[in-house]
Short mmCIF file of C-alpha atoms and ligand atoms in Angstrom, two decimals:
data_model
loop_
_atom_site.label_atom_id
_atom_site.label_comp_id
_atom_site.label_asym_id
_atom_site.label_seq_id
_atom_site.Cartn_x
_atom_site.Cartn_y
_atom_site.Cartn_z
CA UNK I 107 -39.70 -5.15 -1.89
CA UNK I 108 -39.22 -4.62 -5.40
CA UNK I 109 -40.96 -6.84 -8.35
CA UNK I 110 -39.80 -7.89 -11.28
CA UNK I 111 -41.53 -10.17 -14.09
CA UNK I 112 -40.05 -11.06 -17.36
CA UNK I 113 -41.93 -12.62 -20.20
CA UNK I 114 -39.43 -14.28 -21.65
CA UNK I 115 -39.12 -18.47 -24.01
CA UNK I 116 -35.97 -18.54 -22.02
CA UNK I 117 -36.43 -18.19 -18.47
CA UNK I 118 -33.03 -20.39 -17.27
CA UNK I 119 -31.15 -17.55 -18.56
CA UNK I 120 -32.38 -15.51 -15.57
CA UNK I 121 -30.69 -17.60 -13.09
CA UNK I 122 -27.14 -16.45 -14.28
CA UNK I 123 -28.54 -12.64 -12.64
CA UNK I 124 -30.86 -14.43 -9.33
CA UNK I 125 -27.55 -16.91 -8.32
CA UNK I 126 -24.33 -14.93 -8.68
CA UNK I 127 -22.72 -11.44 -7.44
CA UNK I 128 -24.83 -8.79 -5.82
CA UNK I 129 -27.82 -9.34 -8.05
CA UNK I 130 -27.93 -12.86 -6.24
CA UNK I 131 -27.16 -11.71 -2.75
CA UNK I 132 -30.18 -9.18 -3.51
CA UNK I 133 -32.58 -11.78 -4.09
CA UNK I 134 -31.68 -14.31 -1.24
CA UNK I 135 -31.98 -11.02 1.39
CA UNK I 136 -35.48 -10.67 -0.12
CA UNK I 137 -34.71 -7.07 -1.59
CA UNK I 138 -36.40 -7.95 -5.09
CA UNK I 139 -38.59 -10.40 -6.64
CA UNK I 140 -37.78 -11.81 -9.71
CA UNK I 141 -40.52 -13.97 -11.92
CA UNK I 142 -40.25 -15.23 -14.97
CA UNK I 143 -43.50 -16.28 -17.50
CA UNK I 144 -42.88 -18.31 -20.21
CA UNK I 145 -45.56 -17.11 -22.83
CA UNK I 146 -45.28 -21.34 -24.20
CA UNK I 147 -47.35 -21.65 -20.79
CA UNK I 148 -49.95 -19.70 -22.51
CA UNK I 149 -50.79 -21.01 -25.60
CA UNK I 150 -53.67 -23.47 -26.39
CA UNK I 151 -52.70 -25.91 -29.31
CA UNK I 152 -50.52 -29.25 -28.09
CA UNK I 153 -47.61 -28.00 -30.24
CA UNK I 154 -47.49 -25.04 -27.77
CA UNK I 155 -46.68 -22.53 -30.53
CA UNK I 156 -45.18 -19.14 -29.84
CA UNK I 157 -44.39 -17.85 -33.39
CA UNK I 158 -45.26 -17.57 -37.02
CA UNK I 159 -44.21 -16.28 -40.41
CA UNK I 160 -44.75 -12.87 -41.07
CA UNK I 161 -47.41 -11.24 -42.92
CA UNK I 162 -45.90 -9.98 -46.29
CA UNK I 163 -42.99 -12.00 -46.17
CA UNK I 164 -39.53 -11.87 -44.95
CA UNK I 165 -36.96 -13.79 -43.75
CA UNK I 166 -37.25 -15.50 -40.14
CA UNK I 167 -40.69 -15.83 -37.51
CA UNK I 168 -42.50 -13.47 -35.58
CA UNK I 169 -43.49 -13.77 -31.79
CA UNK I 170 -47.45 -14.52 -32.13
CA UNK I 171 -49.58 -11.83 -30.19
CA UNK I 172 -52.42 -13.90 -28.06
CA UNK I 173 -49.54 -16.21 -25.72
CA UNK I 174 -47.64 -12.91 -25.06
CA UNK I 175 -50.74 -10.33 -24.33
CA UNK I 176 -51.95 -13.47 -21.67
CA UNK I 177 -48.63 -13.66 -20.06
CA UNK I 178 -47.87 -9.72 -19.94
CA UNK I 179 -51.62 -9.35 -18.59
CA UNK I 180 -50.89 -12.40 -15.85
CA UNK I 181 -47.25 -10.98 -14.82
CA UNK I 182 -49.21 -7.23 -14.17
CA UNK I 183 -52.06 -8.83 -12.66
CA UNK I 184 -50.22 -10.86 -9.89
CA UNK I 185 -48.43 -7.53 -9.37
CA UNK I 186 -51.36 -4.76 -8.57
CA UNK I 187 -52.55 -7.75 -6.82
CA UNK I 188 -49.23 -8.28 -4.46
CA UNK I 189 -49.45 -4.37 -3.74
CA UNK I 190 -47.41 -2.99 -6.42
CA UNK I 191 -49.03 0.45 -6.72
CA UNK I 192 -46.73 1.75 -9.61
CA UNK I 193 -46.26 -0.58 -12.58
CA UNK I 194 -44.13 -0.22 -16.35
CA UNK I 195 -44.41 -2.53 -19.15
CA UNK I 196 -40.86 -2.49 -20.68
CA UNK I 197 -40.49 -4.47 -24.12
CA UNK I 198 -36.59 -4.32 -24.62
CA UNK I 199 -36.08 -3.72 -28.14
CA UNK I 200 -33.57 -2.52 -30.97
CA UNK I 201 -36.23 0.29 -31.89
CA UNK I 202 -36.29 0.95 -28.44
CA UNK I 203 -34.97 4.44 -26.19
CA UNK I 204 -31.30 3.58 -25.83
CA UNK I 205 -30.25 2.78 -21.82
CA UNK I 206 -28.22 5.07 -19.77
CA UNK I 207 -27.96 5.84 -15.98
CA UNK I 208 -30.52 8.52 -16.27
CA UNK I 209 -33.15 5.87 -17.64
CA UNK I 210 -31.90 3.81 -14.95
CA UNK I 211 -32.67 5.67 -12.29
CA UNK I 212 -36.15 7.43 -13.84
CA UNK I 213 -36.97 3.28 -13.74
CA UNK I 214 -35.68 2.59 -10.35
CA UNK I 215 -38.80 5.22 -9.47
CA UNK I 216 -41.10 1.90 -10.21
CA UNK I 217 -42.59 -0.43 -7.54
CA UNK I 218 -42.88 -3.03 -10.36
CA UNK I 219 -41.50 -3.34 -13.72
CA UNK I 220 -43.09 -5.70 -16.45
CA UNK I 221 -40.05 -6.81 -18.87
CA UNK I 222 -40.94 -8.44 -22.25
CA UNK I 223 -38.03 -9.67 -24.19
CA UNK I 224 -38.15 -10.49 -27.73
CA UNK I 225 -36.61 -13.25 -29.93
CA UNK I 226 -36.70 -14.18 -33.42
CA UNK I 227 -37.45 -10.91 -35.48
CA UNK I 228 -39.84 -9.58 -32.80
CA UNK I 229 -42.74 -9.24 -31.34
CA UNK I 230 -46.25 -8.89 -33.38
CA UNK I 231 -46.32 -4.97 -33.51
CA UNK I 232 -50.11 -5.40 -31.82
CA UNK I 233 -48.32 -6.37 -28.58
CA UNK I 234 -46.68 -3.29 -28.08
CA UNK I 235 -50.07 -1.33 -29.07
CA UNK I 236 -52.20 -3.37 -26.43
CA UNK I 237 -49.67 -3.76 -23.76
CA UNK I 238 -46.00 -2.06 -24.03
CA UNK I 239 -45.35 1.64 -21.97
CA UNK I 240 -41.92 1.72 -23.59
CA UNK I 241 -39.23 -0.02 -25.67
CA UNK I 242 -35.64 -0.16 -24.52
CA UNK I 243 -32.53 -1.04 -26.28
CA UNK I 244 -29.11 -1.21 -24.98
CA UNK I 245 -27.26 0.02 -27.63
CA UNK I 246 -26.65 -0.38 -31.41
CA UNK I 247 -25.60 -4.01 -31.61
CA UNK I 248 -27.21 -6.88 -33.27
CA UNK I 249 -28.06 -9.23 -30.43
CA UNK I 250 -29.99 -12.63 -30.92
CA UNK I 251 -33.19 -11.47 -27.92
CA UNK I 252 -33.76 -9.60 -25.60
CA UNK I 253 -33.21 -11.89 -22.56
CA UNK I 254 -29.39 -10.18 -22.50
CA UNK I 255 -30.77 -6.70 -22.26
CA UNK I 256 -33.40 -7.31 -19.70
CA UNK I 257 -30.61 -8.86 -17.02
CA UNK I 258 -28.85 -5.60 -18.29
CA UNK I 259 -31.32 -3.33 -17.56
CA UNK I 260 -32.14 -5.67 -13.71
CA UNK I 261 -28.60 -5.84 -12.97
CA UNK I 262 -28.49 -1.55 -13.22
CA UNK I 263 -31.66 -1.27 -11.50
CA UNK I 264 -31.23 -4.22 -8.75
CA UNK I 265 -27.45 -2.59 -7.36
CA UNK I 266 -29.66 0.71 -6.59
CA UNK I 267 -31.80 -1.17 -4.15
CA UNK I 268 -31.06 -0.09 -0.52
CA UNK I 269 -28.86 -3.40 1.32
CA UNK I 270 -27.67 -4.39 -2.23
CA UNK I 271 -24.68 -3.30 -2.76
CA UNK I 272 -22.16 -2.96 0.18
CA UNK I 273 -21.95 0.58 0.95
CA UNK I 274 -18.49 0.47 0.75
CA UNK I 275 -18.67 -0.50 -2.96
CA UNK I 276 -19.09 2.62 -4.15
CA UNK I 277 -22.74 4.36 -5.26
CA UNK I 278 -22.64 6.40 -2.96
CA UNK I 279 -19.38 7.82 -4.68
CA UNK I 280 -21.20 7.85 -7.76
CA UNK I 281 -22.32 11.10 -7.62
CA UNK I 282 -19.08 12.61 -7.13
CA UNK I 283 -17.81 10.48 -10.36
CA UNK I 284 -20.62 10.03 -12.76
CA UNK I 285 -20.27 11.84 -16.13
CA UNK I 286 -16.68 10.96 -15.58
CA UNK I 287 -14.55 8.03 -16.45
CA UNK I 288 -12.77 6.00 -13.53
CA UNK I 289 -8.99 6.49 -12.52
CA UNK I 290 -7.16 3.49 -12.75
CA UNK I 291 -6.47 1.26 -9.40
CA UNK I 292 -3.88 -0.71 -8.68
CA UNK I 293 -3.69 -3.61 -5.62
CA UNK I 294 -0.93 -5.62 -4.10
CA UNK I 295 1.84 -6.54 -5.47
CA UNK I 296 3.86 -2.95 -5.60
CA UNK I 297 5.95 -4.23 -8.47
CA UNK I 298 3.92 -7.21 -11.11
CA UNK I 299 6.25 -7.59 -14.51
CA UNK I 300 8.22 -4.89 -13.54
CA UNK I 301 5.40 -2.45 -13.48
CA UNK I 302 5.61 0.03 -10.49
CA UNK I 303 2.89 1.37 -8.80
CA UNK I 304 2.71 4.74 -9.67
CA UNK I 305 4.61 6.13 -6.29
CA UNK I 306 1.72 9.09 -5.61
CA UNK I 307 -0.48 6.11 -4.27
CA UNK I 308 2.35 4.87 -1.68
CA UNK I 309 3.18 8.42 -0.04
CA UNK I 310 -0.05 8.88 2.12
CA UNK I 311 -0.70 12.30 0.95
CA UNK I 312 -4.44 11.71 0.55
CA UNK I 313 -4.41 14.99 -1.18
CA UNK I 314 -2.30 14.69 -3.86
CA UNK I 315 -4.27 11.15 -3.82
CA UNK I 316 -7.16 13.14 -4.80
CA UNK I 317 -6.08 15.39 -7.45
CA UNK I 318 -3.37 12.63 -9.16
CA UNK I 319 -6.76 11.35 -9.46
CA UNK I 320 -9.23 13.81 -10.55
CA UNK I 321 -6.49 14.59 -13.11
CA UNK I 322 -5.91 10.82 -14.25
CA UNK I 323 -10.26 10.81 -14.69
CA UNK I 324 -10.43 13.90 -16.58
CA UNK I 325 -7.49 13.07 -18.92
CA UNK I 326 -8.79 9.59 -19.64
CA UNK I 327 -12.27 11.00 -20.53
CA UNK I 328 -10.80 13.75 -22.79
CA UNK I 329 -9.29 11.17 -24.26
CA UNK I 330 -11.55 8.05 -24.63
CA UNK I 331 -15.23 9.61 -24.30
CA UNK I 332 -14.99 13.81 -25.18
CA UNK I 333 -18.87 12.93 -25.60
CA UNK I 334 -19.06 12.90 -21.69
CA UNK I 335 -17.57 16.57 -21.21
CA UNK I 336 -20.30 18.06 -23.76
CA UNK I 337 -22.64 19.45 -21.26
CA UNK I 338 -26.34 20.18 -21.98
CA UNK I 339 -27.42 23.42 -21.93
CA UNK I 340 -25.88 26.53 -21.76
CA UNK I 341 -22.72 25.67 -20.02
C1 9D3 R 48 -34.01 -8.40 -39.99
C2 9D3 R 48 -33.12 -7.78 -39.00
N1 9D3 R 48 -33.25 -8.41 -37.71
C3 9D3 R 48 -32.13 -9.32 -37.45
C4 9D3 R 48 -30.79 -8.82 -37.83
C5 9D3 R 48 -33.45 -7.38 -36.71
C6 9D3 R 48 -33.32 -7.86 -35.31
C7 9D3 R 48 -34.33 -8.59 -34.72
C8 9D3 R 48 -34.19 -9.02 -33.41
C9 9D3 R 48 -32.20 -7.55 -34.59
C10 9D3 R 48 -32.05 -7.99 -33.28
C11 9D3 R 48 -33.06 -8.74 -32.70
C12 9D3 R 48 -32.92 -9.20 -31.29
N2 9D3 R 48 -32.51 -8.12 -30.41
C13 9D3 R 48 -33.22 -7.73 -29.35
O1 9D3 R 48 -34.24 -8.32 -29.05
C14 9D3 R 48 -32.78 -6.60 -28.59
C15 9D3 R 48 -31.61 -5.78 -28.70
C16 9D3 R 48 -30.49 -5.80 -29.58
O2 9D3 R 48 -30.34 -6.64 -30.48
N3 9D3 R 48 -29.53 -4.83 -29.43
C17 9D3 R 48 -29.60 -3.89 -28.47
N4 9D3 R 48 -30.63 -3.81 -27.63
C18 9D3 R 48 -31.62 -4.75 -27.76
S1 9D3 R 48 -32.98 -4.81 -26.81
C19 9D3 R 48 -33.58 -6.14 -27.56
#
């Protein structure tokens, strides 16, 4: 089974990924773990404070270090100690390496991933020193935490567990289509608004199926992401 903790002042958001779609099925076959630590749990003074102003100045608060280090340290402990053998700590930040499938899947090689998401204007920069193996951001886009890109990041890594996702629903066909975008589909009716089907999918030639599609993925990626067809390397 796979284990995932989050340190997180928000742990109700997780619920949205544990109860709904695949992620949820996931969880209720027992294919992943997910726990969530609330670093409030983990202070000491009765106003159960979590942040303070920065040092220097500056607009907005900053995530104190002591709650967060305790709950990060907790979440990794209860891990090694549930036979995780290989563990990450993941703070998901906007200075972080940006996610893609091929951080995906270097992640998915984890028995346990420690996820600290931020809020306010971060994270004390002491936490990362003491306890952080790498930042992660999902892209260049002002978001108000990190509790978004975590359930990002678990929703990528959670459909690659074995029994998640339906192996009809694709992955399997991923290889075949990554670096690629999708041809469109089209499902009942034949005719919606007086837009056809285009007639190549209703004449059971499964060949010209497959290149009317290959052709409809390449032109769209020309198109819409030329980025994709740059290959590494000498070609
Ligand atoms: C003073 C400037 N700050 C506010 C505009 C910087 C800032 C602090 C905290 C910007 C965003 C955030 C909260 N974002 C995240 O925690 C975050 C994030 C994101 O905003 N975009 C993409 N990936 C990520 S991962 C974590």
């Amino acid at each position: 089974m796979k284990r995932f903790d989050v340190v997180t002042l928000f742990p109700e958001m997780f619920s949205a990924l544990t109860h709904n779609g695949v992620t949820g099925r996931g969880e209720g076959r027992g294919i992943y773990d997910l726990v969530c630590w609330n670093p409030r749990e983990f202070t000491d003074d009765p106003r159960r404070t979590v942040d303070d102003r920065p040092y220097g100045g500056g607009a907005g608060m900053v995530l104190t270090p002591s709650p967060l280090v305790k709950a990060i340290h907790t979440a990794k402990c209860r891990q090694l100690s549930t036979g995780v053998k290989l563990s990450k700590t993941i703070y998901l930040s906007p200075q972080g390496r940006v996610l893609n499938q091929q951080l995906v899947e270097e992640l998915s090689t984890f028995d346990g991933l420690v996820l600290l998401s931020g809020r306010y204007e971060g994270v004390d920069e002491r936490v990362i020193e003491e306890s952080v193996d790498l930042e992660v951001s999902i892209g260049d886009y002002v978001l108000s935490g990190g509790e978004l890109p975590a359930m990002v990041l678990l929703d990528a890594l959670i459909r690659l567990l074995p029994g998640v996702v339906n192996h009809s629903e694709s992955v399997v066909d991923e290889s075949h289509s990554s670096g690629m975008l999708e041809y469109p589909q089209y499902t009942r009716p034949e005719v919606f608004n007086g837009r056809r089907v285009p007639e190549v999918l209703l004449s059971g030639h499964h060949d010209d199926i497959r290149r009317w599609r290959q052709e409809q993925s390449l032109g769209r990626t020309r198109q819409r992401r030329p980025d994709l067809l740059k290959t590494e390397g000498p070609n």
